[in-house]
XYZ file of C-alpha atoms in Angstrom:
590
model
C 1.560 -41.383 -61.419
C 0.422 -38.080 -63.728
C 3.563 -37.709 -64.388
C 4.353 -41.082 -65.395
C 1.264 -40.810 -67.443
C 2.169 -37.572 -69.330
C 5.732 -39.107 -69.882
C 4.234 -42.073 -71.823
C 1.655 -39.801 -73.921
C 4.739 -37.173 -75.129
C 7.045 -40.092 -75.699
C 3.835 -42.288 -78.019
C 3.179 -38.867 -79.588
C 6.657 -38.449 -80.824
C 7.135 -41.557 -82.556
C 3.468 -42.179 -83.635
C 1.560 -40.770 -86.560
C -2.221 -39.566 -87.112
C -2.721 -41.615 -90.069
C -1.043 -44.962 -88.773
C -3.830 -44.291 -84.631
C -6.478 -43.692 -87.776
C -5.685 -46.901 -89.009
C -5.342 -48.712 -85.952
C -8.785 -47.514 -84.682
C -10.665 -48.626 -88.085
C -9.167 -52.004 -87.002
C -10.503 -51.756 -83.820
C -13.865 -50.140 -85.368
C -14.631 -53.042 -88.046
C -13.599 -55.839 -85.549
C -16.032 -54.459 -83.259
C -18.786 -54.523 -85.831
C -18.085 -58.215 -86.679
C -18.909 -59.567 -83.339
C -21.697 -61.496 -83.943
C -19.893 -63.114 -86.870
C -16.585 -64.063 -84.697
C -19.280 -65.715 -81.964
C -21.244 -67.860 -84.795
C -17.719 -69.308 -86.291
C -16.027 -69.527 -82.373
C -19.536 -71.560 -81.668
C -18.747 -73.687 -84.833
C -15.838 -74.412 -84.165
C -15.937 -75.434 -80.565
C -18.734 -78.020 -81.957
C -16.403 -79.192 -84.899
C -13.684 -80.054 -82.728
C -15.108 -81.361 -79.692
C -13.921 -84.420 -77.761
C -16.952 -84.189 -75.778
C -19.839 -82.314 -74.783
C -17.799 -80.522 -72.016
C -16.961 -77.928 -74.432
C -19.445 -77.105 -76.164
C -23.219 -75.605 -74.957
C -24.954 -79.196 -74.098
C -22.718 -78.963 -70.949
C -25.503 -76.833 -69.945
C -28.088 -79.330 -69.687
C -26.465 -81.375 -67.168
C -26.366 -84.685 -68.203
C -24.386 -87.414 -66.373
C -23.554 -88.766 -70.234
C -20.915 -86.240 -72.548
C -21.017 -88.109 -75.539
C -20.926 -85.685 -78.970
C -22.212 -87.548 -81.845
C -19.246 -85.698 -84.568
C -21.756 -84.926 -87.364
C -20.833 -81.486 -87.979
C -17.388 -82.743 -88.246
C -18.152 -85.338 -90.676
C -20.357 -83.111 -92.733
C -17.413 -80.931 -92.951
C -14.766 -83.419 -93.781
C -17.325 -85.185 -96.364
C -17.442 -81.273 -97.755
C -13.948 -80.781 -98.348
C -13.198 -84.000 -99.994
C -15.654 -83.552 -102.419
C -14.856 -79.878 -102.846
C -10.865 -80.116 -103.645
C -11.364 -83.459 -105.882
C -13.865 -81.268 -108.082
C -11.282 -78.530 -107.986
C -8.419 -80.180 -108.590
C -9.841 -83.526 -110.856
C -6.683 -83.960 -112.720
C -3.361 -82.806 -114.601
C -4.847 -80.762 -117.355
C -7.451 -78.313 -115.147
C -6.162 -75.155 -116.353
C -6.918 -73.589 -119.557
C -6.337 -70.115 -121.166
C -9.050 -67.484 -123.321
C -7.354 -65.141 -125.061
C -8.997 -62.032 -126.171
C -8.349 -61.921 -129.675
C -6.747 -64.123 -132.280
C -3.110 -63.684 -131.451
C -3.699 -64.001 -127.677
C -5.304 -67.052 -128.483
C -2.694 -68.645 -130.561
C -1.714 -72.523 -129.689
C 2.016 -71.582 -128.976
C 0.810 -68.652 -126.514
C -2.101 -71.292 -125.102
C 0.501 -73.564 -124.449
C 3.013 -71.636 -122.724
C 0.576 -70.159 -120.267
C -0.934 -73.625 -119.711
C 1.829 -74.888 -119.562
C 3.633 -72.314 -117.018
C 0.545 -71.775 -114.730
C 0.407 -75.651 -114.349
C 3.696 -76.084 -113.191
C 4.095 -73.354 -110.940
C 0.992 -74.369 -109.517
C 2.696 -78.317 -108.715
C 5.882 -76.302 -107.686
C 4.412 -74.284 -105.034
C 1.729 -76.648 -103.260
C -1.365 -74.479 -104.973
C -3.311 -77.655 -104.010
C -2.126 -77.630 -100.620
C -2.566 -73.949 -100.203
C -6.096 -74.293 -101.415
C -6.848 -77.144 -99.110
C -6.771 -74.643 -96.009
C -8.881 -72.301 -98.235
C -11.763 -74.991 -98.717
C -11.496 -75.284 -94.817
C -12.364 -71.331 -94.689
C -14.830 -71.958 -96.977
C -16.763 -74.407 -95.114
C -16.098 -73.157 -91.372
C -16.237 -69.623 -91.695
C -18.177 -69.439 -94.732
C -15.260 -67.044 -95.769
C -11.959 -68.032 -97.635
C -9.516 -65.134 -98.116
C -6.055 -65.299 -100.426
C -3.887 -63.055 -102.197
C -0.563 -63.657 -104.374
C 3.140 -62.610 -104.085
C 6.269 -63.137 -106.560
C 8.471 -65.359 -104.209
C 12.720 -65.699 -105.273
C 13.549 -68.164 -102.042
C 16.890 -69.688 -101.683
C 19.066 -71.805 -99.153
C 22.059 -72.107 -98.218
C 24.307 -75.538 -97.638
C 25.865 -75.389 -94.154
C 29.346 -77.373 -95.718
C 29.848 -75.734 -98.459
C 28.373 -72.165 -97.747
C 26.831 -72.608 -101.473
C 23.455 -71.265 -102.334
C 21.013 -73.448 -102.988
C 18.212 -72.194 -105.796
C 14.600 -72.642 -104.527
C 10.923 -72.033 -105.694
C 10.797 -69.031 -108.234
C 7.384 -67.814 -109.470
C 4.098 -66.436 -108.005
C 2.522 -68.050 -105.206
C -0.629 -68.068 -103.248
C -0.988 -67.101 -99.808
C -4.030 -67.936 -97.350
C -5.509 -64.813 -95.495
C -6.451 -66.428 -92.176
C -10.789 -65.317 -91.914
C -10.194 -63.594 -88.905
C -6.850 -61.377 -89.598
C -8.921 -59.721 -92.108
C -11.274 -56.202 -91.889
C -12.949 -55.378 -94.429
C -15.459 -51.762 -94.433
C -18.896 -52.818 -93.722
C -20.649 -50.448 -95.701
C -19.040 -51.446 -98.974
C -21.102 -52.415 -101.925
C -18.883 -55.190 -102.789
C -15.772 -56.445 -101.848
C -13.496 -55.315 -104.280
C -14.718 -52.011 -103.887
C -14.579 -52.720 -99.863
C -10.994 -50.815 -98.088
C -9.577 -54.077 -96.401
C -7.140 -54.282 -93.622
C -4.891 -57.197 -93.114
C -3.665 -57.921 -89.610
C 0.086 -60.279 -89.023
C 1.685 -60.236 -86.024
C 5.440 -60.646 -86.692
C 8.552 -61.426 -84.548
C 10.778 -58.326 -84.152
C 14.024 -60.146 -86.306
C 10.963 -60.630 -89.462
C 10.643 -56.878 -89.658
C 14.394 -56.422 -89.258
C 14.502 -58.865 -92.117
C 11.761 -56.637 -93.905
C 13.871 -53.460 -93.405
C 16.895 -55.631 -95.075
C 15.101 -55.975 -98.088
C 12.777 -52.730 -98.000
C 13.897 -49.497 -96.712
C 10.855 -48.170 -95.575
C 10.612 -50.436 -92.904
C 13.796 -49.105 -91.254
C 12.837 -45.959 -89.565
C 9.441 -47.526 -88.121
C 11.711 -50.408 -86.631
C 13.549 -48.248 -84.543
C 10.726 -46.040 -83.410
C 9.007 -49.955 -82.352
C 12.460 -50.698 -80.768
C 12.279 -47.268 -78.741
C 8.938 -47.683 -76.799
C 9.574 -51.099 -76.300
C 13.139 -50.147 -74.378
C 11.302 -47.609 -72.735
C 8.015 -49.585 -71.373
C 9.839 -51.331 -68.513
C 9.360 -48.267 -66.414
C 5.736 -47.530 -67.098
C 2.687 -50.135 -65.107
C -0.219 -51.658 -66.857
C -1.845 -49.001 -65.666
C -0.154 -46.183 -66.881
C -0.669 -47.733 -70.627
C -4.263 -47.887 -69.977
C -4.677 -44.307 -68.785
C -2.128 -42.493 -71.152
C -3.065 -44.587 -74.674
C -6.388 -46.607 -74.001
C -6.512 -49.098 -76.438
C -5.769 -53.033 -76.245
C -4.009 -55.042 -79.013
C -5.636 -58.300 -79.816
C -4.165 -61.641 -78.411
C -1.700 -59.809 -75.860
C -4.249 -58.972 -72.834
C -3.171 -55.230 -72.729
C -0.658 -52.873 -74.344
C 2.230 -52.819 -71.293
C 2.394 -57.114 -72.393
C 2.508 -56.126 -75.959
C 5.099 -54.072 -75.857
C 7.143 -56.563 -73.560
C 6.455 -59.510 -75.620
C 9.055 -60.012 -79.020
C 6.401 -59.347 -81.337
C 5.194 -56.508 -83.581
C 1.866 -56.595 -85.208
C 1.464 -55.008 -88.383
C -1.728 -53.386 -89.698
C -1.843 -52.987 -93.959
C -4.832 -51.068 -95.032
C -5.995 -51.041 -99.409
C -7.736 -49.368 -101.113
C -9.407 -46.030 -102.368
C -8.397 -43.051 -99.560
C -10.134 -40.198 -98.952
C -7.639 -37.272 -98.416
C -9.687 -34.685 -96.111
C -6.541 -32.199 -95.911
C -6.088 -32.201 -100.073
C -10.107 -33.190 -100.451
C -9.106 -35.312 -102.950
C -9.516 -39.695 -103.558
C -6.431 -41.548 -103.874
C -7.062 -44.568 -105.248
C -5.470 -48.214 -104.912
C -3.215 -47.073 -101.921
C -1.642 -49.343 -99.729
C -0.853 -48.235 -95.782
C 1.300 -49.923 -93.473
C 1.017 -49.510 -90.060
C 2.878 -51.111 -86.862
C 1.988 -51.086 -82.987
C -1.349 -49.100 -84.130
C 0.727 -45.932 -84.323
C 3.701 -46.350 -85.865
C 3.684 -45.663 -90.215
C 5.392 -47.489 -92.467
C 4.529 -46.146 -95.270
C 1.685 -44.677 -97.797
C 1.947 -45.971 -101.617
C 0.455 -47.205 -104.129
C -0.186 -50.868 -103.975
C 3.220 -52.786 -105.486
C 0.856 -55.382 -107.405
C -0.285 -54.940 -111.035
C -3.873 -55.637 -110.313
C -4.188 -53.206 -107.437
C -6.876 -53.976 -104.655
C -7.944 -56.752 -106.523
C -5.047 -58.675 -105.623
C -6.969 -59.746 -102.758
C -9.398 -62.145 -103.696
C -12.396 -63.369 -101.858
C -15.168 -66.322 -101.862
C -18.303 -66.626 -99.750
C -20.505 -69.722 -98.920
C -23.803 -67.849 -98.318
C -23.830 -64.603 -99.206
C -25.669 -61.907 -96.767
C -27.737 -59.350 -98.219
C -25.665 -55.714 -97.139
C -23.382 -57.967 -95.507
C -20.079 -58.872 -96.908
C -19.223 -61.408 -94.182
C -21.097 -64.564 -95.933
C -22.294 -67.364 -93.585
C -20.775 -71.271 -94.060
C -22.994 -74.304 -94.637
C -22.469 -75.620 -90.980
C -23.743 -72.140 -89.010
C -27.242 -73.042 -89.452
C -26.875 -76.530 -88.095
C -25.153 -75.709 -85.031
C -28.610 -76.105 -83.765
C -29.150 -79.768 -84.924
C -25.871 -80.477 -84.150
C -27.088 -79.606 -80.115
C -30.501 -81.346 -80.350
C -28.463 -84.684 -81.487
C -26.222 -84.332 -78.239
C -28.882 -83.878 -76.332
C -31.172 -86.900 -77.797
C -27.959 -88.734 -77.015
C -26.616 -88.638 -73.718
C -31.026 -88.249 -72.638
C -31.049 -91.893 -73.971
C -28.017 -92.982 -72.066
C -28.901 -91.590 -68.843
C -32.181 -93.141 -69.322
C -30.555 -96.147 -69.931
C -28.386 -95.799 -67.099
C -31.211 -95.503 -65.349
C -32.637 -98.329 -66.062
C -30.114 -100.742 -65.300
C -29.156 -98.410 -61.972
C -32.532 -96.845 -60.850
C -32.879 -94.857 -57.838
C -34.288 -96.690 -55.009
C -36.717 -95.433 -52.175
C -35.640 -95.903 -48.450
C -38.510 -96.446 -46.091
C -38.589 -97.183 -42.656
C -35.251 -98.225 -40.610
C -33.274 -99.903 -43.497
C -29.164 -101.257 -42.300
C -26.681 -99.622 -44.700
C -26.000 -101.627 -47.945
C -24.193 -101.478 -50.779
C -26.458 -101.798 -54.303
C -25.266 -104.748 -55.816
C -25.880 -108.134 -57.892
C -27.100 -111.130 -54.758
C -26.746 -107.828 -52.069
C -28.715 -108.712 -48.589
C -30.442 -105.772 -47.675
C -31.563 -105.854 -43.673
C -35.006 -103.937 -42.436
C -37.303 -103.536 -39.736
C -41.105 -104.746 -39.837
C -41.710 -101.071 -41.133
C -38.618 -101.187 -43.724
C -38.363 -101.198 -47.083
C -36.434 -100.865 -50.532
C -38.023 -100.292 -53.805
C -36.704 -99.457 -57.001
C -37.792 -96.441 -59.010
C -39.376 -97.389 -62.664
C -38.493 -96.070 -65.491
C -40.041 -95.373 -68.357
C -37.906 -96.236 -71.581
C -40.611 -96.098 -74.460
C -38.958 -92.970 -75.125
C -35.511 -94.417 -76.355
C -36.210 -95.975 -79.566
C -38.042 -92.597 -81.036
C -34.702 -91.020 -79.499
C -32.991 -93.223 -81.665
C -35.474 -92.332 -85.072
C -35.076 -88.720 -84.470
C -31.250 -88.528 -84.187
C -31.062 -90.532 -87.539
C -33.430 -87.938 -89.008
C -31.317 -85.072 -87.968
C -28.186 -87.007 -89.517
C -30.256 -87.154 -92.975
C -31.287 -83.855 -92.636
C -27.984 -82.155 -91.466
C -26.715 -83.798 -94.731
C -29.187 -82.332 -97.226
C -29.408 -79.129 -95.743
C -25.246 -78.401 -96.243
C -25.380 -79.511 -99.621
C -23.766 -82.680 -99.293
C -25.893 -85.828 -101.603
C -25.960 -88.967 -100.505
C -24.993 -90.009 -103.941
C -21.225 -88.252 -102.987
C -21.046 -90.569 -99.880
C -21.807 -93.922 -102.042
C -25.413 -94.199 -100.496
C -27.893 -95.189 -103.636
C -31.098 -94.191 -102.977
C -34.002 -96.309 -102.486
C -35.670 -98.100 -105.608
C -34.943 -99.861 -108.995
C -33.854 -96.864 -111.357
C -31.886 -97.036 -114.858
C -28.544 -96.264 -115.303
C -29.615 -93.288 -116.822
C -32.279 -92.572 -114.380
C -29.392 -92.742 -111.509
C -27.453 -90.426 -113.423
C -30.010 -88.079 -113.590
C -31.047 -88.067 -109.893
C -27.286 -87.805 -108.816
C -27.305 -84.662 -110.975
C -30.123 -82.861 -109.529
C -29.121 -84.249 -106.163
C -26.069 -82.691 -106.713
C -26.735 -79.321 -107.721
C -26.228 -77.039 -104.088
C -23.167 -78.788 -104.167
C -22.137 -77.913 -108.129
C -23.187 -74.052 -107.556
C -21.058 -74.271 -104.007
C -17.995 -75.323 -105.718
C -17.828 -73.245 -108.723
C -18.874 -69.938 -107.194
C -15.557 -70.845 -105.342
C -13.474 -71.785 -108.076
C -14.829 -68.752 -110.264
C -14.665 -66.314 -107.250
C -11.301 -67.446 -105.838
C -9.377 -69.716 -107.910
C -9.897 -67.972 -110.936
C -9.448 -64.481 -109.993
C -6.194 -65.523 -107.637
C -4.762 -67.385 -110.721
C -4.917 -64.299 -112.883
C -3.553 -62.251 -110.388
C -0.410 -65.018 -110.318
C -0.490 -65.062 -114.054
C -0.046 -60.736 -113.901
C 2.261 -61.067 -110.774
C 4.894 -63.347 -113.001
C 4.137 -61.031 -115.983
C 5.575 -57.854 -114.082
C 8.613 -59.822 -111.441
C 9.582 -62.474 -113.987
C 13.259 -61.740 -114.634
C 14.653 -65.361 -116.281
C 13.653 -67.752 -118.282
C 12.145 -70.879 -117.328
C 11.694 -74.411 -118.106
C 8.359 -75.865 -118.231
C 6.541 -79.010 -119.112
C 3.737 -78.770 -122.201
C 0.822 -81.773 -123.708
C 1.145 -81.414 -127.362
C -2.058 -82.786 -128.028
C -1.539 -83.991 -131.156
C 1.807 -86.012 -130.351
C -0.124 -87.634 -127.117
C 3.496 -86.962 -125.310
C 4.388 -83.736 -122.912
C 7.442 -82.090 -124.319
C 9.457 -79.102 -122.234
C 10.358 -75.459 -123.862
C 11.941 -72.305 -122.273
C 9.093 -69.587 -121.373
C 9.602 -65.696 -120.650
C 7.549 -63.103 -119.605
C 7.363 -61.999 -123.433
C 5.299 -65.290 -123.722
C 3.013 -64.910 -121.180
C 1.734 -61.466 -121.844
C -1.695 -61.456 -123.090
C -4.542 -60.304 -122.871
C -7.173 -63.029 -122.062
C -8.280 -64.991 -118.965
C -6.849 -68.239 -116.809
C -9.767 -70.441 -116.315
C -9.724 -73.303 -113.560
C -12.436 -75.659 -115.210
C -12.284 -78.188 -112.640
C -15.633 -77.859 -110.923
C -17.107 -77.217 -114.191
C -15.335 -79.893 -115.602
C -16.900 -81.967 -113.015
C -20.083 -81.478 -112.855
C -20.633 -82.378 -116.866
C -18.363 -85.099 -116.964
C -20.435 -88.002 -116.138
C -23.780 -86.562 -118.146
C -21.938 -86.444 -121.142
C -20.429 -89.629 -121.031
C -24.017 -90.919 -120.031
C -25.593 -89.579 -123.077
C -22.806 -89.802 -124.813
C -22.749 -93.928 -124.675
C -26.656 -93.618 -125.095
C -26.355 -91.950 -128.566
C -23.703 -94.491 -129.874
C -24.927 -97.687 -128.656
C -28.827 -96.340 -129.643
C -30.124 -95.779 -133.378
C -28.331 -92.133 -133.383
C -25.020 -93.907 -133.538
C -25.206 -95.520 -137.028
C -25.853 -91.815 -138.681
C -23.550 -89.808 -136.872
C -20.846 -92.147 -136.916
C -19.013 -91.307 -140.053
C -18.748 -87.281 -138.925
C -16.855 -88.194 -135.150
C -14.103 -88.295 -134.794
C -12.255 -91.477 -132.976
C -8.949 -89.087 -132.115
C -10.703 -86.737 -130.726
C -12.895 -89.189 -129.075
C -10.349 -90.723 -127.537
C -8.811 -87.661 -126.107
C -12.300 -86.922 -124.780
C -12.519 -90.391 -122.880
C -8.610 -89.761 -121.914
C -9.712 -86.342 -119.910
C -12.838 -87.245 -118.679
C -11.513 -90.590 -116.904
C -8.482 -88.880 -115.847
C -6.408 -91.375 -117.999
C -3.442 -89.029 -118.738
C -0.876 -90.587 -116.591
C -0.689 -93.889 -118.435
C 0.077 -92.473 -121.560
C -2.779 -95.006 -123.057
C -4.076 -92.715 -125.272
C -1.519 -91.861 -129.015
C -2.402 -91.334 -132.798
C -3.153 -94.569 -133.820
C -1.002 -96.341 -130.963
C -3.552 -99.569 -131.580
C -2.637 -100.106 -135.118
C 1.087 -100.210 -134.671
C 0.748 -102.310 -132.084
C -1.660 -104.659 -133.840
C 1.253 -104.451 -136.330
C 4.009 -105.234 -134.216
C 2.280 -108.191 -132.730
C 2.127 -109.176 -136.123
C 5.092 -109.136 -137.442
C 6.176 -110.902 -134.055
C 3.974 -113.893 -134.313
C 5.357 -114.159 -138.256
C 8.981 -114.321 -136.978
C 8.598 -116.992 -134.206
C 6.823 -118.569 -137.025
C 9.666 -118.568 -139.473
C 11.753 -119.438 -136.466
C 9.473 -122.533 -135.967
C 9.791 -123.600 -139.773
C 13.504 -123.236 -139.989
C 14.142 -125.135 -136.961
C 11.861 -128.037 -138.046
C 13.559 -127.993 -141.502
C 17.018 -128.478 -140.112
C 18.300 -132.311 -140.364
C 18.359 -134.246 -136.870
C 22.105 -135.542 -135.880
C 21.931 -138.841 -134.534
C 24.779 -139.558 -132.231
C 27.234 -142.506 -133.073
C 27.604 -144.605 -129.761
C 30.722 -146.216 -129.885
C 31.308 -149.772 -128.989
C 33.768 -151.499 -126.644
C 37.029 -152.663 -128.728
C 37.550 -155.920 -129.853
């Protein structure tokens, strides 16, 4: 068995590297640290998704009853509906600040618009950022990054290639395949590690397109071949680490997949004492390196981007809305299924045996047969407690809702009491606000920075010229130009303003409508203007599609149906001054 054991250790020490076991045990070492934040989101989950009470921690309690009221779950689904139709409220929700004058010129504004939107509808960005919201609200954490994708197909008859998506995309980070260095002031400034766990052909596919994943592929290959003679045992003696999802190492390496550890960020070099910064490691099997470089992405590490729900003081793991009402979630259950075995109770009570009683069965007209010093007598039960069961679960349900941000007002409840329309405005605004500050912290801390990084990522990879679909404004019509990467540089800023957008929409149309229909409207109407106006009512009702609004479009249509009406007219006149042709009957002959 020693020997065994020293064979392994030489033959891992040959093919493995200091830096890549470094890596590997900062893995380890941050994963560790985020326990308690694993076991809150595991706990949230297992109530989110539960078919019962079985699974979750009412089982405890021992009730006969397992019924889970799902108001977590609806809370959550509630969330992300409202979330991704504030983010995503229609066509036009991406807009471009340049940084001077000739970064911000129309032709420039359009073309980045104009790109950034449809590479955005080209590669599912909404879809993409769906699963992001659902970080967002479960693990209080949403993770993404960007990459500069060229995929292509090929037709099985005619061996042909077929052209596929070409541009930058967005990529989810799953919450818990990420690391990030606890005592970081921030997260940008925070080293991150990203964890995927690959099949064996995916690297080989890696090392066709990237050389440096060649060499570490065959070490991987090596130790794998090599593992069939060596016990679980001899793993855990000689290398004494485990590798998450797999049980121990011996089932790792006998299983057809590699996992693959990438560490960024700044690197302190104790052999040169010196701080490389924006460096990008990749390690595989926790021991194997990849390579060291400098991160391939023109905005470095901050090509990872990252949003939190509730942010932690010194804590860069942020908590989600539903954490904190795991809790109410539980009291709910257990109202619940108390009131239904109560009830069950009731209508099945336990009865007291006394004296020599024949066996019976409990049922409706059932003869019962006892001695002079028998009897059967049914157990009361108290049920005044049911109905404030009943008040205090519906409590919980209003207050679950409050507490996660979530207004009644989103859900199509009104509120109680006669109000103004203006009045109901302004309540659904306040009402409203956790929600507002929820959604754009997201969109500003996420969408935004991930779309820049996109916008940079095309700048640098772009090779060809594209086609792309622009809104001229002034025409009212979208018209389609060729765009390189000369047109998109700039400097300047992508701005999502959909949760923005959203939030103001309806209080400026409320006091908009206020203004003209009140005494206001008779002074200021000369200085608006009714094409801009109109644009204004176009994007705030999300109108686009139907092409209603164009320069003027009511006038020449007005016109039209003129000009029709005075044709059928003429048409009328001439055929009522044309002479009427009687027809000669003819007679029989004489």
């Amino acid at each position: 068995m020693a020997g065994k054991i020293q064979q392994l250790r030489s033959l891992h020490s040959e093919i493995s590297d200091n830096l890549a076991r470094e890596v590997g045990g900062l893995w380890q070492e941050w994963d560790n640290l985020r326990a308690p934040w694993v076991a809150e989101l595991n706990e949230v989950r297992n109530f989110v998704f539960a078919t019962d009470t079985s699974t979750t921690a009412v089982d405890e309690l021992g009730w006969k009853n397992k019924t889970t009221i799902p108001k977590l779950c609806q809370i959550r689904d509630n969330l992300h509906a409202n979330y991704i139709s504030a983010i995503f409220p229609n066509d036009r929700w991406v807009r471009w600040e340049g940084d001077s004058l000739e970064d911000d010129l129309l032709d420039k504004k359009q073309a980045i618009e104009g790109y950034m939107s449809t590479k955005a509808r080209q590669s599912d960005l909404r879809g993409t950022y769906s699963e992001l919201l659902y970080d967002y609200i479960d693990a209080g954490n949403a993770y993404g990054t960007d990459k500069y994708e060229r995929e292509e197909d090929y037709d099985p008859v005619t061996g042909a290639t077929i052209a596929g998506y070409t541009g930058p995309k967005a990529y989810r980070i799953d919450p818990m395949d990420i690391c990030v260095n606890p005592t970081a002031p921030n997260f940008y400034q925070a080293t991150k590690i990203v964890r995927r766990v690959l099949g064996i052909g995916e690297v080989a596919e890696l090392a066709e397109q990237e050389d440096i994943w060649e060499e570490a592929l065959q070490k991987s290959v090596m130790i794998r071949r090599a593992s069939g003679q060596y016990t679980k045992t001899d793993f855990n003696k000689a290398l004494g680490y485990q590798v998450d999802g797999f049980g121990d190492l011996r089932a790792y390496y006998g299983s057809k997949y590699v996992e693959v550890l990438t560490m960024e960020g700044d690197i302190w070099d104790e052999e040169n004492f010196t701080l490389e910064k924006n460096m990008q490691i990749i390690v595989i099997d926790r021991s194997i390196l990849v390579t060291k470089r400098k991160i391939p992405h023109p905005l470095g590490k901050r090509r990872i981007s990252h949003a939190g729900w509730r942010k932690r003081p010194n804590n860069l793991y942020a908590m989600g809305p539903l954490a904190n009402l795991v809790g109410m979630q539980y009291r709910i259950d257990h109202l619940e299924n108390l009131k239904a075995d109560a009830l069950d109770l009731m209508v099945h009570p336990p009865l007291v045996v006394k004296g020599d009683v024949d066996p019976f069965v409990w049922h409706p007209n059932a003869q019962i047969r006892v001695t002079e010093d028998g009897d059967v007598t049914e157990l009361g039960v108290n049920l005044s407690g049911v109905s404030a069961a009943n008040t205090e679960i519906a409590l919980l349900e209003q207050r679950m809702e409050e507490f996660a941000g979530a207004p009644k007002q989103a859900m199509g409840i009104r509120t109680p009491g006669e109000k103004t329309a203006f009045e109901v405005q302004s309540l659904e605004n306040a009402a409203g606000r956790i929600f507002q500050e929820k959604i754009e912290t997201f969109e500003i801390d996420m969408l935004e920075k991930q779309l820049n990084s996109m916008l940079a990522t095309a700048i640098k990879e772009g090779d060809v010229a594209e086609e792309i679909a622009t809104f001229n404004d002034e025409l009212g019509a979208k018209t389609f130009r060729s765009v390189t990467t000369q047109d998109l540089s700039a400097s300047g800023t992508i701005r999502p303003i959909g949760a923005r957008h959203f939030g103001q929409q309806a209080q400026m149309l409320q006091n908009l409508s206020g203004i003209v229909n009140g005494p206001l409207g008779e002074i200021v109407r000369p200085h608006i203007s009714g094409k801009q106006l109109s644009v204004l009512l176009e994007d705030s009702l999300q109108l686009r599609r139907y092409n209603l609004v164009r320069p003027f479009i009511g006038i020449t249509e007005q016109q039209e149906a003129t000009d029709y009406a005075q044709t059928l007219q003429q048409e009328s006149a001439a055929d009522a001054a044309q002479p009427i042709e009687q027809e000669v009957v003819e007679g029989p002959a004489a």
